[in-house]
């Protein structure tokens, strides 16, 4: 497995960020293609998320931390997806910015 990580700074109150992230996750889940399966999410009271899913036959898992002033995401992807790590990180970064805005 290969690791990925993203940190996105923001100036939103932590609880507000948590609410926006949860709502965004609900919208995204309803728009996912059929190739994304076995989605598991575990949110805690602080708006942190442990997640896992299978996409195009690959397992992905990680943790989103709702920190004061930033959102950090770290996780693992299969070695076969490593060449796409930068693209994956950029997509995660863009989606977090969209959710927080």
PDB file of N, CA and C in Angstrom:
ATOM      1  N   UNK A   1       0.839  -1.178   0.000  1.00  0.00           N
ATOM      2  CA  UNK A   1       0.000   0.000   0.000  1.00  0.00           C
ATOM      3  C   UNK A   1       0.888   1.247   0.000  1.00  0.00           C
ATOM      4  N   UNK A   2       0.397   2.272  -0.646  1.00  0.00           N
ATOM      5  CA  UNK A   2       1.081   3.564  -0.693  1.00  0.00           C
ATOM      6  C   UNK A   2       0.286   4.570   0.131  1.00  0.00           C
ATOM      7  N   UNK A   3       0.962   5.555   0.651  1.00  0.00           N
ATOM      8  CA  UNK A   3       0.310   6.560   1.486  1.00  0.00           C
ATOM      9  C   UNK A   3       0.066   7.828   0.688  1.00  0.00           C
ATOM     10  N   UNK A   4      -0.994   8.545   1.082  1.00  0.00           N
ATOM     11  CA  UNK A   4      -1.266   9.863   0.527  1.00  0.00           C
ATOM     12  C   UNK A   4      -1.635  10.790   1.668  1.00  0.00           C
ATOM     13  N   UNK A   5      -1.436  12.082   1.460  1.00  0.00           N
ATOM     14  CA  UNK A   5      -1.843  13.049   2.493  1.00  0.00           C
ATOM     15  C   UNK A   5      -2.086  14.409   1.857  1.00  0.00           C
ATOM     16  N   UNK A   6      -3.022  15.123   2.445  1.00  0.00           N
ATOM     17  CA  UNK A   6      -3.433  16.441   1.983  1.00  0.00           C
ATOM     18  C   UNK A   6      -3.765  17.276   3.202  1.00  0.00           C
ATOM     19  N   UNK A   7      -3.376  18.548   3.189  1.00  0.00           N
ATOM     20  CA  UNK A   7      -3.813  19.470   4.237  1.00  0.00           C
ATOM     21  C   UNK A   7      -4.315  20.736   3.558  1.00  0.00           C
ATOM     22  N   UNK A   8      -5.523  21.146   3.947  1.00  0.00           N
ATOM     23  CA  UNK A   8      -6.167  22.310   3.346  1.00  0.00           C
ATOM     24  C   UNK A   8      -6.454  23.325   4.451  1.00  0.00           C
ATOM     25  N   UNK A   9      -5.783  24.470   4.426  1.00  0.00           N
ATOM     26  CA  UNK A   9      -6.056  25.504   5.431  1.00  0.00           C
ATOM     27  C   UNK A   9      -7.411  26.175   5.160  1.00  0.00           C
ATOM     28  N   UNK A  10      -8.041  26.661   6.224  1.00  0.00           N
ATOM     29  CA  UNK A  10      -9.305  27.379   6.081  1.00  0.00           C
ATOM     30  C   UNK A  10      -9.471  28.328   7.264  1.00  0.00           C
ATOM     31  N   UNK A  11     -10.442  29.214   7.149  1.00  0.00           N
ATOM     32  CA  UNK A  11     -10.704  30.159   8.240  1.00  0.00           C
ATOM     33  C   UNK A  11     -12.143  30.041   8.742  1.00  0.00           C
ATOM     34  N   UNK A  12     -12.661  28.816   8.696  1.00  0.00           N
ATOM     35  CA  UNK A  12     -14.024  28.530   9.125  1.00  0.00           C
ATOM     36  C   UNK A  12     -13.981  27.939  10.534  1.00  0.00           C
ATOM     37  N   UNK A  13     -14.966  28.277  11.350  1.00  0.00           N
ATOM     38  CA  UNK A  13     -15.062  27.688  12.693  1.00  0.00           C
ATOM     39  C   UNK A  13     -15.131  26.161  12.561  1.00  0.00           C
ATOM     40  N   UNK A  14     -14.509  25.481  13.491  1.00  0.00           N
ATOM     41  CA  UNK A  14     -14.375  24.022  13.414  1.00  0.00           C
ATOM     42  C   UNK A  14     -15.722  23.300  13.311  1.00  0.00           C
ATOM     43  N   UNK A  15     -16.711  23.689  14.120  1.00  0.00           N
ATOM     44  CA  UNK A  15     -18.022  23.035  14.063  1.00  0.00           C
ATOM     45  C   UNK A  15     -18.737  23.327  12.743  1.00  0.00           C
ATOM     46  N   UNK A  16     -18.559  24.525  12.222  1.00  0.00           N
ATOM     47  CA  UNK A  16     -19.138  24.870  10.924  1.00  0.00           C
ATOM     48  C   UNK A  16     -18.501  24.013   9.837  1.00  0.00           C
ATOM     49  N   UNK A  17     -17.183  23.870   9.895  1.00  0.00           N
ATOM     50  CA  UNK A  17     -16.476  23.029   8.929  1.00  0.00           C
ATOM     51  C   UNK A  17     -16.990  21.594   8.989  1.00  0.00           C
ATOM     52  N   UNK A  18     -17.200  21.079  10.203  1.00  0.00           N
ATOM     53  CA  UNK A  18     -17.691  19.707  10.364  1.00  0.00           C
ATOM     54  C   UNK A  18     -19.049  19.541   9.701  1.00  0.00           C
ATOM     55  N   UNK A  19     -19.955  20.481   9.918  1.00  0.00           N
ATOM     56  CA  UNK A  19     -21.280  20.399   9.314  1.00  0.00           C
ATOM     57  C   UNK A  19     -21.218  20.455   7.796  1.00  0.00           C
ATOM     58  N   UNK A  20     -20.384  21.324   7.270  1.00  0.00           N
ATOM     59  CA  UNK A  20     -20.246  21.435   5.818  1.00  0.00           C
ATOM     60  C   UNK A  20     -19.642  20.169   5.219  1.00  0.00           C
ATOM     61  N   UNK A  21     -18.667  19.598   5.899  1.00  0.00           N
ATOM     62  CA  UNK A  21     -18.044  18.371   5.404  1.00  0.00           C
ATOM     63  C   UNK A  21     -19.029  17.207   5.392  1.00  0.00           C
ATOM     64  N   UNK A  22     -19.831  17.085   6.448  1.00  0.00           N
ATOM     65  CA  UNK A  22     -20.809  15.991   6.500  1.00  0.00           C
ATOM     66  C   UNK A  22     -21.857  16.140   5.412  1.00  0.00           C
ATOM     67  N   UNK A  23     -22.360  17.345   5.227  1.00  0.00           N
ATOM     68  CA  UNK A  23     -23.346  17.575   4.178  1.00  0.00           C
ATOM     69  C   UNK A  23     -22.775  17.305   2.801  1.00  0.00           C
ATOM     70  N   UNK A  24     -21.541  17.715   2.592  1.00  0.00           N
ATOM     71  CA  UNK A  24     -20.857  17.495   1.321  1.00  0.00           C
ATOM     72  C   UNK A  24     -20.674  15.997   1.086  1.00  0.00           C
ATOM     73  N   UNK A  25     -20.296  15.265   2.119  1.00  0.00           N
ATOM     74  CA  UNK A  25     -20.098  13.818   1.993  1.00  0.00           C
ATOM     75  C   UNK A  25     -21.409  13.138   1.589  1.00  0.00           C
ATOM     76  N   UNK A  26     -22.518  13.573   2.153  1.00  0.00           N
ATOM     77  CA  UNK A  26     -23.817  13.008   1.789  1.00  0.00           C
ATOM     78  C   UNK A  26     -24.122  13.258   0.307  1.00  0.00           C
ATOM     79  N   UNK A  27     -23.881  14.478  -0.164  1.00  0.00           N
ATOM     80  CA  UNK A  27     -24.126  14.807  -1.576  1.00  0.00           C
ATOM     81  C   UNK A  27     -23.214  14.003  -2.497  1.00  0.00           C
ATOM     82  N   UNK A  28     -21.954  13.900  -2.139  1.00  0.00           N
ATOM     83  CA  UNK A  28     -20.991  13.168  -2.972  1.00  0.00           C
ATOM     84  C   UNK A  28     -21.366  11.692  -3.072  1.00  0.00           C
ATOM     85  N   UNK A  29     -21.767  11.117  -1.950  1.00  0.00           N
ATOM     86  CA  UNK A  29     -22.108   9.695  -1.933  1.00  0.00           C
ATOM     87  C   UNK A  29     -23.253   9.409  -2.910  1.00  0.00           C
ATOM     88  N   UNK A  30     -24.211  10.323  -3.008  1.00  0.00           N
ATOM     89  CA  UNK A  30     -25.340  10.107  -3.912  1.00  0.00           C
ATOM     90  C   UNK A  30     -24.939  10.270  -5.375  1.00  0.00           C
ATOM     91  N   UNK A  31     -23.796  10.892  -5.652  1.00  0.00           N
ATOM     92  CA  UNK A  31     -23.342  11.131  -7.019  1.00  0.00           C
ATOM     93  C   UNK A  31     -22.268  10.152  -7.475  1.00  0.00           C
ATOM     94  N   UNK A  32     -21.825   9.266  -6.606  1.00  0.00           N
ATOM     95  CA  UNK A  32     -20.717   8.375  -6.946  1.00  0.00           C
ATOM     96  C   UNK A  32     -21.120   7.371  -8.019  1.00  0.00           C
ATOM     97  N   UNK A  33     -20.193   7.044  -8.897  1.00  0.00           N
ATOM     98  CA  UNK A  33     -20.489   6.040  -9.925  1.00  0.00           C
ATOM     99  C   UNK A  33     -20.626   4.655  -9.296  1.00  0.00           C
ATOM    100  N   UNK A  34     -21.200   3.755 -10.053  1.00  0.00           N
ATOM    101  CA  UNK A  34     -21.396   2.390  -9.578  1.00  0.00           C
ATOM    102  C   UNK A  34     -20.107   1.654  -9.276  1.00  0.00           C
ATOM    103  N   UNK A  35     -18.971   2.183  -9.737  1.00  0.00           N
ATOM    104  CA  UNK A  35     -17.686   1.530  -9.493  1.00  0.00           C
ATOM    105  C   UNK A  35     -17.148   1.800  -8.091  1.00  0.00           C
ATOM    106  N   UNK A  36     -17.806   2.653  -7.326  1.00  0.00           N
ATOM    107  CA  UNK A  36     -17.406   2.929  -5.946  1.00  0.00           C
ATOM    108  C   UNK A  36     -18.356   2.162  -5.035  1.00  0.00           C
ATOM    109  N   UNK A  37     -17.799   1.256  -4.232  1.00  0.00           N
ATOM    110  CA  UNK A  37     -18.617   0.343  -3.424  1.00  0.00           C
ATOM    111  C   UNK A  37     -18.067   0.227  -2.012  1.00  0.00           C
ATOM    112  N   UNK A  38     -18.826  -0.433  -1.185  1.00  0.00           N
ATOM    113  CA  UNK A  38     -18.412  -0.768   0.186  1.00  0.00           C
ATOM    114  C   UNK A  38     -17.938   0.461   0.949  1.00  0.00           C
ATOM    115  N   UNK A  39     -18.689   1.536   0.843  1.00  0.00           N
ATOM    116  CA  UNK A  39     -18.325   2.784   1.515  1.00  0.00           C
ATOM    117  C   UNK A  39     -18.632   2.661   3.003  1.00  0.00           C
ATOM    118  N   UNK A  40     -17.634   2.954   3.812  1.00  0.00           N
ATOM    119  CA  UNK A  40     -17.810   2.975   5.263  1.00  0.00           C
ATOM    120  C   UNK A  40     -17.323   4.318   5.779  1.00  0.00           C
ATOM    121  N   UNK A  41     -18.150   4.956   6.604  1.00  0.00           N
ATOM    122  CA  UNK A  41     -17.810   6.247   7.210  1.00  0.00           C
ATOM    123  C   UNK A  41     -18.091   6.163   8.697  1.00  0.00           C
ATOM    124  N   UNK A  42     -17.177   6.696   9.485  1.00  0.00           N
ATOM    125  CA  UNK A  42     -17.383   6.794  10.933  1.00  0.00           C
ATOM    126  C   UNK A  42     -16.969   8.202  11.351  1.00  0.00           C
ATOM    127  N   UNK A  43     -17.980   9.045  11.581  1.00  0.00           N
ATOM    128  CA  UNK A  43     -17.747  10.416  12.030  1.00  0.00           C
ATOM    129  C   UNK A  43     -17.725  10.438  13.554  1.00  0.00           C
ATOM    130  N   UNK A  44     -16.851  11.248  14.131  1.00  0.00           N
ATOM    131  CA  UNK A  44     -16.901  11.434  15.581  1.00  0.00           C
ATOM    132  C   UNK A  44     -17.500  12.812  15.887  1.00  0.00           C
ATOM    133  N   UNK A  45     -17.652  13.121  17.152  1.00  0.00           N
ATOM    134  CA  UNK A  45     -18.312  14.361  17.580  1.00  0.00           C
ATOM    135  C   UNK A  45     -17.553  15.617  17.160  1.00  0.00           C
ATOM    136  N   UNK A  46     -16.253  15.499  16.902  1.00  0.00           N
ATOM    137  CA  UNK A  46     -15.447  16.660  16.510  1.00  0.00           C
ATOM    138  C   UNK A  46     -15.398  16.877  15.002  1.00  0.00           C
ATOM    139  N   UNK A  47     -16.103  16.035  14.245  1.00  0.00           N
ATOM    140  CA  UNK A  47     -16.101  16.173  12.796  1.00  0.00           C
ATOM    141  C   UNK A  47     -14.935  15.491  12.117  1.00  0.00           C
ATOM    142  N   UNK A  48     -14.300  14.537  12.799  1.00  0.00           N
ATOM    143  CA  UNK A  48     -13.247  13.726  12.192  1.00  0.00           C
ATOM    144  C   UNK A  48     -13.908  12.507  11.549  1.00  0.00           C
ATOM    145  N   UNK A  49     -13.313  12.021  10.497  1.00  0.00           N
ATOM    146  CA  UNK A  49     -13.916  10.928   9.732  1.00  0.00           C
ATOM    147  C   UNK A  49     -12.898   9.835   9.462  1.00  0.00           C
ATOM    148  N   UNK A  50     -13.247   8.612   9.816  1.00  0.00           N
ATOM    149  CA  UNK A  50     -12.506   7.427   9.382  1.00  0.00           C
ATOM    150  C   UNK A  50     -13.305   6.847   8.226  1.00  0.00           C
ATOM    151  N   UNK A  51     -12.636   6.546   7.113  1.00  0.00           N
ATOM    152  CA  UNK A  51     -13.366   6.099   5.931  1.00  0.00           C
ATOM    153  C   UNK A  51     -12.645   4.962   5.226  1.00  0.00           C
ATOM    154  N   UNK A  52     -13.419   4.212   4.459  1.00  0.00           N
ATOM    155  CA  UNK A  52     -12.870   3.204   3.566  1.00  0.00           C
ATOM    156  C   UNK A  52     -13.888   2.962   2.455  1.00  0.00           C
ATOM    157  N   UNK A  53     -13.384   2.557   1.302  1.00  0.00           N
ATOM    158  CA  UNK A  53     -14.246   2.222   0.178  1.00  0.00           C
ATOM    159  C   UNK A  53     -13.429   1.460  -0.855  1.00  0.00           C
ATOM    160  N   UNK A  54     -14.133   0.893  -1.820  1.00  0.00           N
ATOM    161  CA  UNK A  54     -13.493   0.233  -2.951  1.00  0.00           C
ATOM    162  C   UNK A  54     -13.875   1.020  -4.193  1.00  0.00           C
ATOM    163  N   UNK A  55     -12.885   1.365  -4.996  1.00  0.00           N
ATOM    164  CA  UNK A  55     -13.121   2.092  -6.240  1.00  0.00           C
ATOM    165  C   UNK A  55     -12.385   1.386  -7.369  1.00  0.00           C
ATOM    166  N   UNK A  56     -13.118   1.007  -8.372  1.00  0.00           N
ATOM    167  CA  UNK A  56     -12.537   0.344  -9.535  1.00  0.00           C
ATOM    168  C   UNK A  56     -11.695  -0.866  -9.123  1.00  0.00           C
ATOM    169  N   UNK A  57     -12.173  -1.573  -8.088  1.00  0.00           N
ATOM    170  CA  UNK A  57     -11.499  -2.771  -7.614  1.00  0.00           C
ATOM    171  C   UNK A  57     -10.383  -2.539  -6.611  1.00  0.00           C
ATOM    172  N   UNK A  58     -10.077  -1.280  -6.292  1.00  0.00           N
ATOM    173  CA  UNK A  58      -9.007  -0.961  -5.348  1.00  0.00           C
ATOM    174  C   UNK A  58      -9.583  -0.530  -4.002  1.00  0.00           C
ATOM    175  N   UNK A  59      -8.945  -0.939  -2.930  1.00  0.00           N
ATOM    176  CA  UNK A  59      -9.344  -0.519  -1.586  1.00  0.00           C
ATOM    177  C   UNK A  59      -8.618   0.760  -1.202  1.00  0.00           C
ATOM    178  N   UNK A  60      -9.371   1.708  -0.650  1.00  0.00           N
ATOM    179  CA  UNK A  60      -8.831   2.978  -0.188  1.00  0.00           C
ATOM    180  C   UNK A  60      -9.333   3.185   1.237  1.00  0.00           C
ATOM    181  N   UNK A  61      -8.463   3.652   2.117  1.00  0.00           N
ATOM    182  CA  UNK A  61      -8.895   3.944   3.480  1.00  0.00           C
ATOM    183  C   UNK A  61      -8.087   5.109   4.023  1.00  0.00           C
ATOM    184  N   UNK A  62      -8.632   5.746   5.051  1.00  0.00           N
ATOM    185  CA  UNK A  62      -7.913   6.865   5.639  1.00  0.00           C
ATOM    186  C   UNK A  62      -8.688   7.566   6.726  1.00  0.00           C
ATOM    187  N   UNK A  63      -8.165   8.729   7.084  1.00  0.00           N
ATOM    188  CA  UNK A  63      -8.758   9.539   8.150  1.00  0.00           C
ATOM    189  C   UNK A  63      -8.724  11.000   7.736  1.00  0.00           C
ATOM    190  N   UNK A  64      -9.841  11.673   7.921  1.00  0.00           N
ATOM    191  CA  UNK A  64      -9.953  13.107   7.729  1.00  0.00           C
ATOM    192  C   UNK A  64     -10.010  13.718   9.122  1.00  0.00           C
ATOM    193  N   UNK A  65      -9.103  14.643   9.404  1.00  0.00           N
ATOM    194  CA  UNK A  65      -9.079  15.310  10.704  1.00  0.00           C
ATOM    195  C   UNK A  65      -9.500  16.758  10.528  1.00  0.00           C
ATOM    196  N   UNK A  66     -10.512  17.132  11.275  1.00  0.00           N
ATOM    197  CA  UNK A  66     -11.046  18.490  11.270  1.00  0.00           C
ATOM    198  C   UNK A  66     -10.303  19.273  12.353  1.00  0.00           C
ATOM    199  N   UNK A  67      -9.214  19.906  11.951  1.00  0.00           N
ATOM    200  CA  UNK A  67      -8.369  20.640  12.899  1.00  0.00           C
ATOM    201  C   UNK A  67      -8.757  22.117  12.907  1.00  0.00           C
ATOM    202  N   UNK A  68      -8.466  22.824  13.975  1.00  0.00           N
ATOM    203  CA  UNK A  68      -8.687  24.270  13.951  1.00  0.00           C
ATOM    204  C   UNK A  68      -7.813  24.903  12.859  1.00  0.00           C
ATOM    205  N   UNK A  69      -8.440  25.498  11.864  1.00  0.00           N
ATOM    206  CA  UNK A  69      -7.701  26.169  10.806  1.00  0.00           C
ATOM    207  C   UNK A  69      -7.286  25.317   9.628  1.00  0.00           C
ATOM    208  N   UNK A  70      -7.546  24.019   9.667  1.00  0.00           N
ATOM    209  CA  UNK A  70      -7.209  23.179   8.513  1.00  0.00           C
ATOM    210  C   UNK A  70      -7.952  21.849   8.565  1.00  0.00           C
ATOM    211  N   UNK A  71      -8.032  21.246   7.399  1.00  0.00           N
ATOM    212  CA  UNK A  71      -8.546  19.887   7.258  1.00  0.00           C
ATOM    213  C   UNK A  71      -7.385  19.053   6.738  1.00  0.00           C
ATOM    214  N   UNK A  72      -7.084  17.960   7.419  1.00  0.00           N
ATOM    215  CA  UNK A  72      -6.002  17.070   7.005  1.00  0.00           C
ATOM    216  C   UNK A  72      -6.587  15.702   6.662  1.00  0.00           C
ATOM    217  N   UNK A  73      -6.151  15.153   5.554  1.00  0.00           N
ATOM    218  CA  UNK A  73      -6.581  13.814   5.146  1.00  0.00           C
ATOM    219  C   UNK A  73      -5.333  12.993   4.880  1.00  0.00           C
ATOM    220  N   UNK A  74      -5.288  11.803   5.446  1.00  0.00           N
ATOM    221  CA  UNK A  74      -4.182  10.876   5.207  1.00  0.00           C
ATOM    222  C   UNK A  74      -4.763   9.483   5.071  1.00  0.00           C
ATOM    223  N   UNK A  75      -4.152   8.693   4.211  1.00  0.00           N
ATOM    224  CA  UNK A  75      -4.659   7.349   4.036  1.00  0.00           C
ATOM    225  C   UNK A  75      -3.756   6.505   3.177  1.00  0.00           C
ATOM    226  N   UNK A  76      -4.303   5.378   2.745  1.00  0.00           N
ATOM    227  CA  UNK A  76      -3.550   4.439   1.926  1.00  0.00           C
ATOM    228  C   UNK A  76      -4.308   4.144   0.638  1.00  0.00           C
ATOM    229  N   UNK A  77      -3.532   3.925  -0.408  1.00  0.00           N
ATOM    230  CA  UNK A  77      -4.044   3.486  -1.701  1.00  0.00           C
ATOM    231  C   UNK A  77      -3.184   2.313  -2.143  1.00  0.00           C
ATOM    232  N   UNK A  78      -3.691   1.483  -3.025  1.00  0.00           N
ATOM    233  CA  UNK A  78      -2.891   0.359  -3.508  1.00  0.00           C
ATOM    234  C   UNK A  78      -1.660   0.849  -4.279  1.00  0.00           C
ATOM    235  N   UNK A  79      -0.614   0.058  -4.272  1.00  0.00           N
ATOM    236  CA  UNK A  79       0.597   0.412  -5.017  1.00  0.00           C
ATOM    237  C   UNK A  79       0.299   0.640  -6.500  1.00  0.00           C
ATOM    238  N   UNK A  80      -0.671  -0.086  -7.043  1.00  0.00           N
ATOM    239  CA  UNK A  80      -1.024   0.078  -8.448  1.00  0.00           C
ATOM    240  C   UNK A  80      -1.562   1.481  -8.739  1.00  0.00           C
ATOM    241  N   UNK A  81      -2.100   2.153  -7.718  1.00  0.00           N
ATOM    242  CA  UNK A  81      -2.633   3.507  -7.894  1.00  0.00           C
ATOM    243  C   UNK A  81      -1.590   4.578  -7.591  1.00  0.00           C
ATOM    244  N   UNK A  82      -0.405   4.186  -7.167  1.00  0.00           N
ATOM    245  CA  UNK A  82       0.630   5.150  -6.789  1.00  0.00           C
ATOM    246  C   UNK A  82       0.954   6.163  -7.889  1.00  0.00           C
ATOM    247  N   UNK A  83       1.009   5.759  -9.157  1.00  0.00           N
ATOM    248  CA  UNK A  83       1.286   6.749 -10.203  1.00  0.00           C
ATOM    249  C   UNK A  83       0.246   7.884 -10.258  1.00  0.00           C
ATOM    250  N   UNK A  84      -0.922   7.640  -9.685  1.00  0.00           N
ATOM    251  CA  UNK A  84      -1.997   8.634  -9.693  1.00  0.00           C
ATOM    252  C   UNK A  84      -2.109   9.385  -8.373  1.00  0.00           C
ATOM    253  N   UNK A  85      -1.156   9.173  -7.462  1.00  0.00           N
ATOM    254  CA  UNK A  85      -1.242   9.771  -6.126  1.00  0.00           C
ATOM    255  C   UNK A  85      -1.400  11.293  -6.187  1.00  0.00           C
ATOM    256  N   UNK A  86      -0.608  11.960  -6.989  1.00  0.00           N
ATOM    257  CA  UNK A  86      -0.710  13.421  -7.093  1.00  0.00           C
ATOM    258  C   UNK A  86      -2.087  13.858  -7.561  1.00  0.00           C
ATOM    259  N   UNK A  87      -2.605  13.153  -8.529  1.00  0.00           N
ATOM    260  CA  UNK A  87      -3.952  13.463  -9.037  1.00  0.00           C
ATOM    261  C   UNK A  87      -5.009  13.221  -7.964  1.00  0.00           C
ATOM    262  N   UNK A  88      -4.866  12.135  -7.220  1.00  0.00           N
ATOM    263  CA  UNK A  88      -5.795  11.818  -6.134  1.00  0.00           C
ATOM    264  C   UNK A  88      -5.735  12.909  -5.073  1.00  0.00           C
ATOM    265  N   UNK A  89      -4.530  13.305  -4.672  1.00  0.00           N
ATOM    266  CA  UNK A  89      -4.375  14.348  -3.657  1.00  0.00           C
ATOM    267  C   UNK A  89      -4.963  15.679  -4.136  1.00  0.00           C
ATOM    268  N   UNK A  90      -4.745  16.022  -5.396  1.00  0.00           N
ATOM    269  CA  UNK A  90      -5.310  17.261  -5.938  1.00  0.00           C
ATOM    270  C   UNK A  90      -6.830  17.229  -5.947  1.00  0.00           C
ATOM    271  N   UNK A  91      -7.402  16.080  -6.270  1.00  0.00           N
ATOM    272  CA  UNK A  91      -8.864  15.947  -6.284  1.00  0.00           C
ATOM    273  C   UNK A  91      -9.428  16.069  -4.866  1.00  0.00           C
ATOM    274  N   UNK A  92      -8.773  15.432  -3.906  1.00  0.00           N
ATOM    275  CA  UNK A  92      -9.213  15.540  -2.511  1.00  0.00           C
ATOM    276  C   UNK A  92      -9.139  16.991  -2.058  1.00  0.00           C
ATOM    277  N   UNK A  93      -8.040  17.655  -2.361  1.00  0.00           N
ATOM    278  CA  UNK A  93      -7.853  19.065  -1.988  1.00  0.00           C
ATOM    279  C   UNK A  93      -8.975  19.934  -2.573  1.00  0.00           C
ATOM    280  N   UNK A  94      -9.266  19.733  -3.849  1.00  0.00           N
ATOM    281  CA  UNK A  94     -10.309  20.515  -4.516  1.00  0.00           C
ATOM    282  C   UNK A  94     -11.681  20.254  -3.903  1.00  0.00           C
ATOM    283  N   UNK A  95     -11.969  19.008  -3.576  1.00  0.00           N
ATOM    284  CA  UNK A  95     -13.275  18.666  -2.992  1.00  0.00           C
ATOM    285  C   UNK A  95     -13.429  19.237  -1.590  1.00  0.00           C
ATOM    286  N   UNK A  96     -12.357  19.252  -0.813  1.00  0.00           N
ATOM    287  CA  UNK A  96     -12.428  19.841   0.520  1.00  0.00           C
ATOM    288  C   UNK A  96     -12.662  21.337   0.421  1.00  0.00           C
ATOM    289  N   UNK A  97     -11.948  21.997  -0.472  1.00  0.00           N
ATOM    290  CA  UNK A  97     -12.151  23.442  -0.666  1.00  0.00           C
ATOM    291  C   UNK A  97     -13.584  23.740  -1.063  1.00  0.00           C
ATOM    292  N   UNK A  98     -14.129  22.913  -1.946  1.00  0.00           N
ATOM    293  CA  UNK A  98     -15.519  23.072  -2.378  1.00  0.00           C
ATOM    294  C   UNK A  98     -16.483  22.886  -1.206  1.00  0.00           C
ATOM    295  N   UNK A  99     -16.209  21.894  -0.375  1.00  0.00           N
ATOM    296  CA  UNK A  99     -17.083  21.624   0.771  1.00  0.00           C
ATOM    297  C   UNK A  99     -17.062  22.721   1.808  1.00  0.00           C
ATOM    298  N   UNK A 100     -15.903  23.268   2.062  1.00  0.00           N
ATOM    299  CA  UNK A 100     -15.731  24.275   3.123  1.00  0.00           C
ATOM    300  C   UNK A 100     -16.234  25.646   2.693  1.00  0.00           C
ATOM    301  N   UNK A 101     -16.190  25.930   1.405  1.00  0.00           N
ATOM    302  CA  UNK A 101     -16.558  27.276   0.899  1.00  0.00           C
ATOM    303  C   UNK A 101     -17.989  27.655   1.237  1.00  0.00           C
TER     304      UNK A 101
END
